[in-house]
mmCIF file of C-alpha atoms in Angstrom:
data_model
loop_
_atom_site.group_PDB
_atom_site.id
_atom_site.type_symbol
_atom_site.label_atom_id
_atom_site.label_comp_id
_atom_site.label_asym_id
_atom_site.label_seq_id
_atom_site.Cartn_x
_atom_site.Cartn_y
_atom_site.Cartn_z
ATOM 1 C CA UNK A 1 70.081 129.219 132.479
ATOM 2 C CA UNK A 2 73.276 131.516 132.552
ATOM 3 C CA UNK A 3 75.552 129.514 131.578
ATOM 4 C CA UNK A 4 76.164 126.425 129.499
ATOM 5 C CA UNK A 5 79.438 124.257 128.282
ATOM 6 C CA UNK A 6 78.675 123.057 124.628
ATOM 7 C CA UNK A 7 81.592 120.703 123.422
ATOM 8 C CA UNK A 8 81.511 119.935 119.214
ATOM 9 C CA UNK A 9 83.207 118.222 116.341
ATOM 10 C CA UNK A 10 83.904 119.712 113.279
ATOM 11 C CA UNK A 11 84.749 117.820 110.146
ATOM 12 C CA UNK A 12 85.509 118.788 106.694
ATOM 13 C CA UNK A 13 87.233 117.268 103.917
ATOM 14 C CA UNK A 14 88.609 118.424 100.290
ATOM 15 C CA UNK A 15 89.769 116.312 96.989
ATOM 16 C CA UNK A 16 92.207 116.921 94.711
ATOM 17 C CA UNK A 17 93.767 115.337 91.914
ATOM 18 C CA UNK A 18 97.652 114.249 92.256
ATOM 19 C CA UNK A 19 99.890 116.703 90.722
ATOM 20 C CA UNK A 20 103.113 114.017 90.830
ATOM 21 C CA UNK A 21 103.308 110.539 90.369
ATOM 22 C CA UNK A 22 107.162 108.640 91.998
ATOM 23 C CA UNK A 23 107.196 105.304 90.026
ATOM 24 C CA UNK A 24 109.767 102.558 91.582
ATOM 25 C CA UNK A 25 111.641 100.118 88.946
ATOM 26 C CA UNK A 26 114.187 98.059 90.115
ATOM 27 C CA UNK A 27 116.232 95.891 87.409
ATOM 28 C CA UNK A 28 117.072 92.590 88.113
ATOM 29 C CA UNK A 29 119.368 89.570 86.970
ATOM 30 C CA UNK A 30 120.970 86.259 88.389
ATOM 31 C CA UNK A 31 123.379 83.914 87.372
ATOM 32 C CA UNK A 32 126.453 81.379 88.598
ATOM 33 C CA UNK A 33 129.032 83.809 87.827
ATOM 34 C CA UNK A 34 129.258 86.809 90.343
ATOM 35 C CA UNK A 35 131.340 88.986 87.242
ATOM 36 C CA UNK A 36 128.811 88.325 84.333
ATOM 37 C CA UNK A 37 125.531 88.556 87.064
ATOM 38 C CA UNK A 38 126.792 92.320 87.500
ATOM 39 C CA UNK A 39 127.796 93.395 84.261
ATOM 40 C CA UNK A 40 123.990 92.033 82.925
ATOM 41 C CA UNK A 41 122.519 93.687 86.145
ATOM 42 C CA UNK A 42 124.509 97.193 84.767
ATOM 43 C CA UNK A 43 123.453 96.793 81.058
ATOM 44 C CA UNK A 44 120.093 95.919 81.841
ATOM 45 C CA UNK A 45 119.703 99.398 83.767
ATOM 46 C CA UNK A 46 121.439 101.419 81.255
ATOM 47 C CA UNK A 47 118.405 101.993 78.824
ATOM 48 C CA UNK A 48 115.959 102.567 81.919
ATOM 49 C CA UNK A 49 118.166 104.870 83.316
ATOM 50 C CA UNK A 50 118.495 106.653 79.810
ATOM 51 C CA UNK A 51 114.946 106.815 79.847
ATOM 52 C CA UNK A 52 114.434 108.621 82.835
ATOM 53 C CA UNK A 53 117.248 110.913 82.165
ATOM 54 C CA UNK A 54 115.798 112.242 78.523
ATOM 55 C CA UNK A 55 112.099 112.583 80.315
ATOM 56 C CA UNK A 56 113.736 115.027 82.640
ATOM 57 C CA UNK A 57 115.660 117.033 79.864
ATOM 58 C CA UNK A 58 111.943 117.370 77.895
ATOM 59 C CA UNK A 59 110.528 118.640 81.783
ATOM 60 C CA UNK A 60 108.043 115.155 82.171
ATOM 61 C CA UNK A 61 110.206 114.041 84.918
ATOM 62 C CA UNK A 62 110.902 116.517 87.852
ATOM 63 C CA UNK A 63 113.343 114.384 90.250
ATOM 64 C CA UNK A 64 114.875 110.988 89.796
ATOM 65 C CA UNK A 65 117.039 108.730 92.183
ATOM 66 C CA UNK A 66 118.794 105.400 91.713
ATOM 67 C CA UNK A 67 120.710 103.482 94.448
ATOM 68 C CA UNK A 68 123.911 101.780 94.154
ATOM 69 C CA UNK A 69 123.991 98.275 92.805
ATOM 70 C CA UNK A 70 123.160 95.347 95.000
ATOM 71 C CA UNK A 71 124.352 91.984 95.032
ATOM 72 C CA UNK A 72 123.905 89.241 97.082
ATOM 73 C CA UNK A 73 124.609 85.142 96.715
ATOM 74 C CA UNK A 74 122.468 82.182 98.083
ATOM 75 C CA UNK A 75 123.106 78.503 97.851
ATOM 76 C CA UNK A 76 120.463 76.307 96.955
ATOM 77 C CA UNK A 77 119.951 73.044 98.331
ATOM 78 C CA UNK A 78 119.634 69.658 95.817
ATOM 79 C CA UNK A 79 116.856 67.015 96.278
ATOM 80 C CA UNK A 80 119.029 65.094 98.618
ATOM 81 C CA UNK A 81 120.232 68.132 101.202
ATOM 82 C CA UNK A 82 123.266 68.770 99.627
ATOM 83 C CA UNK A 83 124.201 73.092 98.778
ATOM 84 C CA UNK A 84 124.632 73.597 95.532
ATOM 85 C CA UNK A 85 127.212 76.044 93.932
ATOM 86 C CA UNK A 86 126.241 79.936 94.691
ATOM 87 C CA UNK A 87 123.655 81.793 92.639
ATOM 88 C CA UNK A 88 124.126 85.374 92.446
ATOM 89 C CA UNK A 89 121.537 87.975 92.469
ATOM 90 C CA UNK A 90 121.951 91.886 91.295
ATOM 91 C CA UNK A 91 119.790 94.382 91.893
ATOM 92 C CA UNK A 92 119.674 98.217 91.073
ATOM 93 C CA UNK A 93 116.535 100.018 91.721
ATOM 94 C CA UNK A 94 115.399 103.314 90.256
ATOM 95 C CA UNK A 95 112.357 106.431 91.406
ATOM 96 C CA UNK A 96 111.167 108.938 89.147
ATOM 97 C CA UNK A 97 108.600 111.367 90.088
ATOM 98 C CA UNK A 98 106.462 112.082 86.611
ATOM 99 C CA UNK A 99 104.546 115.574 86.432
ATOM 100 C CA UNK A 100 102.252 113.696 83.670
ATOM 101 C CA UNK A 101 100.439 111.266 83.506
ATOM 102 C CA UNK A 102 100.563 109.997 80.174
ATOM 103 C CA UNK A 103 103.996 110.393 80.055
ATOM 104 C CA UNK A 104 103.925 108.120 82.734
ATOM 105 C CA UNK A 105 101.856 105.479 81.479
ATOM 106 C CA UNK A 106 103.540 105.350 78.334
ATOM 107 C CA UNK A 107 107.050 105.213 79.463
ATOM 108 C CA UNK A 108 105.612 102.099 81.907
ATOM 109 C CA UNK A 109 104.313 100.024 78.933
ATOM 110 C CA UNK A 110 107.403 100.149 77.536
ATOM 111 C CA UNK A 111 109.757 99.079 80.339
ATOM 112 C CA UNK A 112 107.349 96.774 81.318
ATOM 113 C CA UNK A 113 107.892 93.908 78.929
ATOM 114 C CA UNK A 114 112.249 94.353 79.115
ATOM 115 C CA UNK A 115 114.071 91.257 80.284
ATOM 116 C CA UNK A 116 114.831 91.894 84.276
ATOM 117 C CA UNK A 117 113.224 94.925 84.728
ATOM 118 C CA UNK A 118 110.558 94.871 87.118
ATOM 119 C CA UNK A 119 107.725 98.166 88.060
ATOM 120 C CA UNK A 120 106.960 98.435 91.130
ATOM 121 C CA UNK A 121 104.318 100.777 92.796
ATOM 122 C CA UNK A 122 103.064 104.368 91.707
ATOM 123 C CA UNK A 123 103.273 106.730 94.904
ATOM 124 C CA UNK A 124 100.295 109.967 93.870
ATOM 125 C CA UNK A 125 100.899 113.129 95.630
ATOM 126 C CA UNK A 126 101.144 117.068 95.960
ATOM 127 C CA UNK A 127 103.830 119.500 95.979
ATOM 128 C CA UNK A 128 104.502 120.250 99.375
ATOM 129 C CA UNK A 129 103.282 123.759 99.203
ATOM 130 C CA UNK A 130 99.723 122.590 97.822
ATOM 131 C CA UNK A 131 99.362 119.895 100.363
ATOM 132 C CA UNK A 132 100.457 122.881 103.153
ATOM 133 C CA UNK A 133 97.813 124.878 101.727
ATOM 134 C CA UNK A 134 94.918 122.747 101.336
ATOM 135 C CA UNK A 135 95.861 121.331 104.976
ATOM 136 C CA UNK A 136 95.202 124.722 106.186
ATOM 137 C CA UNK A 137 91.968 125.147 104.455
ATOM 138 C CA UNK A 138 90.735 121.804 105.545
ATOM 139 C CA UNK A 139 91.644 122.701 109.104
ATOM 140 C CA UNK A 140 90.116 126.683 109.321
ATOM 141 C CA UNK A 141 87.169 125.089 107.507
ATOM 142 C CA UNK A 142 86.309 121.990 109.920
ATOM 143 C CA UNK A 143 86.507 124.762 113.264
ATOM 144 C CA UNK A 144 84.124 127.046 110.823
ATOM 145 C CA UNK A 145 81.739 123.937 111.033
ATOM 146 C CA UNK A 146 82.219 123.337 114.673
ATOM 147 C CA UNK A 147 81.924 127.219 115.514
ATOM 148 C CA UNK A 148 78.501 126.514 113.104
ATOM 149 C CA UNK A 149 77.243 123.646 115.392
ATOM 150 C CA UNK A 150 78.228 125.121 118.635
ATOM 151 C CA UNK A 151 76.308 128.423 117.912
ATOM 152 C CA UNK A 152 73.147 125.868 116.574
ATOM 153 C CA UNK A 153 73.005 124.617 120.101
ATOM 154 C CA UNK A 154 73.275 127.633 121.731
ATOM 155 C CA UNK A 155 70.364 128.962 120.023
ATOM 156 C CA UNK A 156 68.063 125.853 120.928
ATOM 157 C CA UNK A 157 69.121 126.708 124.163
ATOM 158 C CA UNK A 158 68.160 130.680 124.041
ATOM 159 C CA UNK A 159 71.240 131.580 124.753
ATOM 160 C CA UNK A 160 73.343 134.295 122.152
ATOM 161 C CA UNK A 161 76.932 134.950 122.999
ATOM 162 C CA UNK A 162 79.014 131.582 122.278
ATOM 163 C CA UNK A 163 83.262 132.033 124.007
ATOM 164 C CA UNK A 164 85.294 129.301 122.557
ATOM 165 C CA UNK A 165 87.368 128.071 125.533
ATOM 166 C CA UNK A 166 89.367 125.067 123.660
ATOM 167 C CA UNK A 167 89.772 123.127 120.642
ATOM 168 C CA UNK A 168 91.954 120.599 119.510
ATOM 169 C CA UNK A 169 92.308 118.131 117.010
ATOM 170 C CA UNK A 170 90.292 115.645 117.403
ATOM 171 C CA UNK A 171 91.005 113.060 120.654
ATOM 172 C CA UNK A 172 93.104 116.001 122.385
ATOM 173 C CA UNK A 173 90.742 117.227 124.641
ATOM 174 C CA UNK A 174 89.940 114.136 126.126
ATOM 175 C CA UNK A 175 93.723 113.534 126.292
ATOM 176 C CA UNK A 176 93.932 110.928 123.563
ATOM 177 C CA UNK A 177 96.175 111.818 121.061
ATOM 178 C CA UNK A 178 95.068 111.282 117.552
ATOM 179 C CA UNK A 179 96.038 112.539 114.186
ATOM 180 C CA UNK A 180 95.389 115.804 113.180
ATOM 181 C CA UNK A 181 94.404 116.494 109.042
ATOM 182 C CA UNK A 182 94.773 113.143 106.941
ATOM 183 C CA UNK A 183 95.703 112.876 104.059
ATOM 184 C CA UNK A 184 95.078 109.566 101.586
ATOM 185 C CA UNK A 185 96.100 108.941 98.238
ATOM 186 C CA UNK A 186 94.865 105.280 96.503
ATOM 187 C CA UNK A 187 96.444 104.775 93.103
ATOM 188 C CA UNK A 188 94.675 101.715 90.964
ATOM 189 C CA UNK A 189 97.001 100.406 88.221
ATOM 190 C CA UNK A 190 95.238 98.144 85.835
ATOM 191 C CA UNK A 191 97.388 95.765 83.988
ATOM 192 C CA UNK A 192 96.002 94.117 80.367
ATOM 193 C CA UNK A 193 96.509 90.151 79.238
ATOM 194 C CA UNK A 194 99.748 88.797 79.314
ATOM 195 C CA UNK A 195 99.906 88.847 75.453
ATOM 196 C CA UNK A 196 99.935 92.955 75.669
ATOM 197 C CA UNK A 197 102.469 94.132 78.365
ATOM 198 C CA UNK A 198 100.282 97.372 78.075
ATOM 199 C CA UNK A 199 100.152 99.112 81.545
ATOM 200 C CA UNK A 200 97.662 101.893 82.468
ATOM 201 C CA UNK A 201 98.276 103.895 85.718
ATOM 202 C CA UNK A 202 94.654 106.020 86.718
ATOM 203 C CA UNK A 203 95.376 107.659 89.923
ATOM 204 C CA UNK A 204 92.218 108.502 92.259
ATOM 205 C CA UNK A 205 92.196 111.915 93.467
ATOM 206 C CA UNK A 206 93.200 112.982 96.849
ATOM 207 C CA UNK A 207 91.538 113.026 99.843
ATOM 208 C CA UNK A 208 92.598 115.802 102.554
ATOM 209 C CA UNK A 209 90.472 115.651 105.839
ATOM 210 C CA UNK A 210 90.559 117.188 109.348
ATOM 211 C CA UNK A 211 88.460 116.362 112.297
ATOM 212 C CA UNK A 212 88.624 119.414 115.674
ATOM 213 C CA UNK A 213 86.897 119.123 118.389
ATOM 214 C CA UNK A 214 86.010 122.337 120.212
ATOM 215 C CA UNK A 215 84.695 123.302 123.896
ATOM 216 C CA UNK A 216 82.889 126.703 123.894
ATOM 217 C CA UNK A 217 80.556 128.283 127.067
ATOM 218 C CA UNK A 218 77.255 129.508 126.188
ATOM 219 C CA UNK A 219 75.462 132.660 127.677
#
């Protein structure tokens, strides 16, 4: 046997916990009159807004956006198919990306139970440069394991010197193009009885993966 083609697939995987959290609240109100629907829709965003400011001044909150009010009318229809007279809605809605947790939760239970305001879902992540790193580990490590199994065969084979020809993430070699390193982040918020507007947000940790495939010859 000189020669032999061994084709592998290495996988490897790494967990982390989240080092932000980007909460959405948008602030709502309605009404018949377009004037007072607005100036309720801007008073009712004023404390939530303050909020979020004084978190970043005490360094809890890293980045915060709000978009420009939104306002829209519908008419309703009666029982007997007729429109009735408009019905305006205002919306303004609000991200802040939290650095603790705690902070988080806390400021959540608060807002939570204010007229109009409405929380929306908790987005866990990594600063760019962490994710960047720990995709890189994830990746070198996964080839390590495929370089691992490729050499394993070899051996049951007799054969010594492994030459990696190609690798690719996963799908690639076959032509089939598929993600490279994945990353997943599952956040589970757990709301109490509707007699405590108490809120607690425990995010699950992280999960970076990559999956290469890799041809090598054998001799």
């Amino acid at each position: 046997m000189s020669e032999v083609t061994i084709t592998v697939r290495g996988e490897h995987e790494s967990r982390i916990a989240p080092e932000r959290a980007t909460v959405h609240v948008t602030v709502r109100a309605e009404g018949a009159e377009r004037s007072s629907v607005v100036e309720r829709a801007m008073r009712l965003a004023e404390p939530v807004r303050t909020g979020i400011t004084e978190r970043q001044e005490a360094g809890s909150v890293v980045d915060w956006s709000s978009k420009r009010l939104s306002v829209r009318a519908e008419r309703p229809w009666n029982e007997e198919g007729r429109k009735l007279a408009p019905v305006y809605y205002a919306s303004i809605d609000f991200s802040a990306t939290f650095i603790e947790v705690t902070e988080l939760s806390i400021w959540i239970s608060g807002i939570a139970a204010w007229d109009g305001v409405d929380v929306g879902w908790v987005n866990w992540h990594l600063t760019p440069q962490t994710r960047a790193d720990l995709e890189s580990e994830v990746a070198s490590a996964a080839v390590g394991i495929a370089v691992r199994r490729a050499q394993s065969y070899a051996s049951a084979l007799g054969l010594e010197t492994v030459t990696p020809v190609e690798i690719a993430d996963t799908g690639l070699i076959s032509r089939e193009v598929s993600p490279g390193p994945q990353m997943m982040a599952r956040a589970v918020a757990l709301a109490a009885a509707d007699s405590n507007p108490m809120m607690e947000y425990e995010p699950e940790d992280i999960v970076v993966s990559a999956t290469v495939e890799a041809r090598f010859t054998a001799h």
